[in-house]
PDB file of C-alpha atoms and ligand atoms in Angstrom:
ATOM      1  CA  MET U  20      79.316  90.238  97.704  1.00 64.00           C
ATOM      2  CA  GLN U  21      80.496  87.809  96.041  1.00 82.00           C
ATOM      3  CA  ASP U  22      83.355  85.085  97.060  1.00 94.00           C
ATOM      4  CA  ASN U  23      86.583  85.011  95.981  1.00 97.00           C
ATOM      5  CA  ILE U  24      90.197  83.588  96.205  1.00 98.00           C
ATOM      6  CA  PHE U  25      90.994  86.613  99.354  1.00 98.00           C
ATOM      7  CA  LEU U  26      87.957  85.686 101.063  1.00 98.00           C
ATOM      8  CA  LYS U  27      88.602  82.139 101.158  1.00 98.00           C
ATOM      9  CA  ILE U  28      92.580  82.718 102.349  1.00 98.00           C
ATOM     10  CA  ILE U  29      91.203  84.862 105.398  1.00 98.00           C
ATOM     11  CA  ARG U  30      89.008  81.680 105.816  1.00 98.00           C
ATOM     12  CA  LYS U  31      92.083  79.353 105.652  1.00 98.00           C
ATOM     13  CA  GLU U  32      90.449  77.279 103.175  1.00 98.00           C
ATOM     14  CA  ILE U  33      93.089  78.023 100.726  1.00 97.00           C
ATOM     15  CA  PRO U  34      97.004  78.088 101.596  1.00 98.00           C
ATOM     16  CA  ALA U  35      98.836  81.856 101.769  1.00 98.00           C
ATOM     17  CA  ASP U  36     102.372  82.438 102.924  1.00 98.00           C
ATOM     18  CA  ILE U  37     100.865  84.381 106.366  1.00 98.00           C
ATOM     19  CA  VAL U  38     103.669  87.139 107.730  1.00 98.00           C
ATOM     20  CA  TYR U  39     100.586  89.349 109.441  1.00 98.00           C
ATOM     21  CA  GLU U  40      97.607  88.577 111.302  1.00 98.00           C
ATOM     22  CA  ASP U  41      94.964  90.363 113.688  1.00 98.00           C
ATOM     23  CA  ALA U  42      91.353  90.448 114.260  1.00 98.00           C
ATOM     24  CA  GLU U  43      91.150  93.145 111.234  1.00 98.00           C
ATOM     25  CA  LEU U  44      94.203  92.196 108.670  1.00 98.00           C
ATOM     26  CA  LEU U  45      96.165  89.445 107.102  1.00 98.00           C
ATOM     27  CA  ALA U  46      99.154  90.060 105.065  1.00 98.00           C
ATOM     28  CA  PHE U  47     100.600  87.298 103.099  1.00 98.00           C
ATOM     29  CA  ARG U  48     102.994  86.822  99.911  1.00 98.00           C
ATOM     30  CA  ASP U  49     101.717  87.349  96.363  1.00 98.00           C
ATOM     31  CA  ILE U  50     101.807  83.993  94.465  1.00 98.00           C
ATOM     32  CA  HIS U  51     103.315  85.453  91.335  1.00 97.00           C
ATOM     33  CA  PRO U  52     105.855  88.143  93.198  1.00 97.00           C
ATOM     34  CA  LEU U  53     106.986  91.093  91.018  1.00 95.00           C
ATOM     35  CA  ALA U  54     109.584  91.884  93.205  1.00 96.00           C
ATOM     36  CA  PRO U  55     111.727  90.308  95.721  1.00 97.00           C
ATOM     37  CA  VAL U  56     109.521  91.194  98.389  1.00 97.00           C
ATOM     38  CA  HIS U  57     105.860  91.100  97.363  1.00 98.00           C
ATOM     39  CA  ILE U  58     103.045  91.465  99.720  1.00 98.00           C
ATOM     40  CA  LEU U  59      99.665  91.629  99.888  1.00 98.00           C
ATOM     41  CA  VAL U  60      97.687  93.783 103.332  1.00 99.00           C
ATOM     42  CA  ILE U  61      93.933  93.211 103.034  1.00 98.00           C
ATOM     43  CA  PRO U  62      91.113  93.678 105.370  1.00 98.00           C
ATOM     44  CA  LYS U  63      89.192  90.985 106.548  1.00 98.00           C
ATOM     45  CA  LYS U  64      86.157  92.677 106.212  1.00 98.00           C
ATOM     46  CA  PRO U  65      84.654  92.300 102.623  1.00 97.00           C
ATOM     47  CA  ILE U  66      85.277  96.038 101.094  1.00 97.00           C
ATOM     48  CA  GLU U  67      85.716  95.799  97.140  1.00 97.00           C
ATOM     49  CA  SER U  68      87.668  98.231  96.661  1.00 97.00           C
ATOM     50  CA  ILE U  69      88.731 101.858  97.577  1.00 98.00           C
ATOM     51  CA  THR U  70      85.356 102.887  94.944  1.00 98.00           C
ATOM     52  CA  THR U  71      83.143 101.335  97.444  1.00 96.00           C
ATOM     53  CA  MET U  72      85.227 101.616 101.145  1.00 97.00           C
ATOM     54  CA  GLU U  73      82.609 103.859 103.304  1.00 98.00           C
ATOM     55  CA  PRO U  74      83.674 106.315 105.505  1.00 98.00           C
ATOM     56  CA  GLU U  75      83.988 104.218 108.509  1.00 98.00           C
ATOM     57  CA  ASP U  76      86.573 102.156 106.730  1.00 98.00           C
ATOM     58  CA  ALA U  77      88.905 104.970 106.835  1.00 98.00           C
ATOM     59  CA  LEU U  78      90.671 103.687 110.194  1.00 98.00           C
ATOM     60  CA  ILE U  79      91.396 100.243 108.822  1.00 98.00           C
ATOM     61  CA  VAL U  80      92.439 101.299 105.343  1.00 98.00           C
ATOM     62  CA  GLY U  81      95.050 103.615 107.264  1.00 98.00           C
ATOM     63  CA  LYS U  82      95.727 100.763 109.623  1.00 98.00           C
ATOM     64  CA  MET U  83      96.931  98.660 106.690  1.00 98.00           C
ATOM     65  CA  PHE U  84      99.551 101.528 105.448  1.00 98.00           C
ATOM     66  CA  LEU U  85     100.902 101.040 109.230  1.00 98.00           C
ATOM     67  CA  VAL U  86     101.073  97.265 108.655  1.00 98.00           C
ATOM     68  CA  ALA U  87     102.852  97.550 105.291  1.00 98.00           C
ATOM     69  CA  ARG U  88     105.365 100.045 106.974  1.00 98.00           C
ATOM     70  CA  ASP U  89     105.960  97.580 109.961  1.00 98.00           C
ATOM     71  CA  ILE U  90     106.401  94.828 107.735  1.00 98.00           C
ATOM     72  CA  ALA U  91     108.678  96.266 105.339  1.00 98.00           C
ATOM     73  CA  ARG U  92     110.759  97.188 108.451  1.00 98.00           C
ATOM     74  CA  ASP U  93     110.495  93.847 109.325  1.00 98.00           C
ATOM     75  CA  LEU U  94     112.195  92.461 106.145  1.00 98.00           C
ATOM     76  CA  ASN U  95     114.644  95.353 106.124  1.00 98.00           C
ATOM     77  CA  ILE U  96     113.669  96.788 102.795  1.00 98.00           C
ATOM     78  CA  SER U  97     112.759 100.323 104.710  1.00 97.00           C
ATOM     79  CA  GLU U  98     115.653 102.026 104.677  1.00 97.00           C
ATOM     80  CA  LYS U  99     116.082 101.702 100.743  1.00 97.00           C
ATOM     81  CA  GLY U 100     112.749 101.830 100.216  1.00 97.00           C
ATOM     82  CA  TYR U 101     109.573 100.218  98.875  1.00 97.00           C
ATOM     83  CA  LYS U 102     106.630 100.812  96.859  1.00 97.00           C
ATOM     84  CA  LEU U 103     102.699 100.543  97.778  1.00 98.00           C
ATOM     85  CA  LEU U 104     100.023  99.776  95.797  1.00 97.00           C
ATOM     86  CA  ILE U 105      96.731  99.944  95.640  1.00 98.00           C
ATOM     87  CA  ARG U 106      94.504  99.018  91.718  1.00 98.00           C
ATOM     88  CA  VAL U 107      91.015 100.096  91.493  1.00 98.00           C
ATOM     89  CA  GLY U 108      88.840  98.777  88.843  1.00 97.00           C
ATOM     90  CA  HIS U 109      89.190  97.933  85.433  1.00 96.00           C
ATOM     91  CA  ASP U 110      91.419 100.087  84.236  1.00 96.00           C
ATOM     92  CA  GLY U 111      93.374  99.971  87.190  1.00 96.00           C
ATOM     93  CA  GLY U 112      94.365  96.201  87.102  1.00 96.00           C
ATOM     94  CA  GLN U 113      92.385  95.061  89.832  1.00 98.00           C
ATOM     95  CA  GLU U 114      92.148  91.306  89.296  1.00 97.00           C
ATOM     96  CA  VAL U 115      90.655  90.437  92.310  1.00 98.00           C
ATOM     97  CA  PRO U 116      87.785  91.977  94.207  1.00 97.00           C
ATOM     98  CA  HIS U 117      88.936  92.547  97.801  1.00 98.00           C
ATOM     99  CA  LEU U 118      91.152  95.529  98.747  1.00 98.00           C
ATOM    100  CA  HIS U 119      94.777  94.868  98.628  1.00 98.00           C
ATOM    101  CA  LEU U 120      97.939  96.964  99.028  1.00 98.00           C
ATOM    102  CA  HIS U 121     100.930  95.914  97.434  1.00 98.00           C
ATOM    103  CA  LEU U 122     103.955  95.772  99.200  1.00 98.00           C
ATOM    104  CA  LEU U 123     106.759  95.856  96.567  1.00 97.00           C
ATOM    105  CA  GLY U 124     110.504  96.136  97.220  1.00 97.00           C
ATOM    106  CA  GLY U 125     113.706  94.477  97.757  1.00 97.00           C
ATOM    107  CA  ALA U 126     115.038  95.984  94.592  1.00 97.00           C
ATOM    108  CA  ARG U 127     114.844  99.372  92.364  1.00 96.00           C
ATOM    109  CA  LEU U 128     111.779  98.980  90.713  1.00 94.00           C
ATOM    110  CA  THR U 129     110.527 100.413  87.027  1.00 90.00           C
ATOM    111  CA  GLU U 130     108.001 103.082  86.350  1.00 86.00           C
ATOM    112  CA  ASN U 131     105.918 101.155  84.024  1.00 83.00           C
ATOM    113  CA  ILE U 132     102.236 103.016  84.143  1.00 75.00           C
ATOM    114  CA  HIS U 133     100.996 103.570  80.635  1.00 81.00           C
ATOM    115  CA  PRO U 134      97.780 102.992  78.728  1.00 87.00           C
ATOM    116  CA  ILE U 135      97.567  99.171  77.366  1.00 83.00           C
TER     117      ILE U 135
HETATM  118  P1  5GP M 225      95.640  93.362  91.506  1.00 54.11           P
HETATM  119  O1  5GP M 225      95.687  92.661  90.219  1.00 54.11           O
HETATM  120  O2  5GP M 225      94.240  92.874  91.817  1.00 54.11           O
HETATM  121  O3  5GP M 225      96.181  94.474  92.417  1.00 54.11           O
HETATM  122  O4  5GP M 225      95.994  91.763  92.428  1.00 54.11           O
HETATM  123  C1  5GP M 225      95.313  90.558  92.349  1.00 54.11           C
HETATM  124  C2  5GP M 225      97.268  90.191  93.165  1.00 54.11           C
HETATM  125  O5  5GP M 225      96.816  88.858  94.212  1.00 54.11           O
HETATM  126  C3  5GP M 225      97.967  89.164  92.165  1.00 54.11           C
HETATM  127  O6  5GP M 225      99.220  89.656  92.482  1.00 54.11           O
HETATM  128  C4  5GP M 225      98.142  87.837  92.420  1.00 54.11           C
HETATM  129  O7  5GP M 225      99.566  87.482  91.792  1.00 54.11           O
HETATM  130  C5  5GP M 225      97.790  88.024  93.614  1.00 54.11           C
HETATM  131  N1  5GP M 225      97.083  86.421  93.693  1.00 54.11           N
HETATM  132  C6  5GP M 225      96.277  86.297  92.946  1.00 54.11           C
HETATM  133  N2  5GP M 225      95.819  84.982  93.567  1.00 54.11           N
HETATM  134  C7  5GP M 225      96.504  84.903  94.372  1.00 54.11           C
HETATM  135  C8  5GP M 225      96.384  83.713  95.546  1.00 54.11           C
HETATM  136  O8  5GP M 225      95.407  82.585  95.578  1.00 54.11           O
HETATM  137  N3  5GP M 225      97.003  83.656  96.219  1.00 54.11           N
HETATM  138  C9  5GP M 225      98.461  84.388  96.809  1.00 54.11           C
HETATM  139  N4  5GP M 225      99.030  84.680  97.949  1.00 54.11           N
HETATM  140  N5  5GP M 225      98.145  85.576  95.854  1.00 54.11           N
HETATM  141  C10 5GP M 225      96.986  85.791  94.749  1.00 54.11           C
END
């Protein structure tokens, strides 16, 4: 797998506003937030996307959702709700080839999913 911006963030080669870190996962604020709260939860393992994840990655992907839930709780957006989004590949709009879960909230969000 080729190097990318998120691998550089994991290696602390470029800065990020990190809100959670453990041995397997990292979560940091999106540099171009689409909502008052916009956090990306990523595995430290270089998994490119849902398309290429292996069955053995299921636990780590599940843990991404638990961490996103806990961050939402800590940032007090749990009660009002939030969105969790994973883009997959070109048509899904995935820009960075490293699996990431978007946590979006802090305001009521529109549904703007439509073909380009
Ligand atoms: P995608 O479109 O692949 O689902 O989302 C990639 C996300 O990564 C975008 O929301 C974009 O703003 C964010 N992003 C890209 N480069 C950086 C960066 O260097 N730092 C941070 N914090 N976020 C980034």
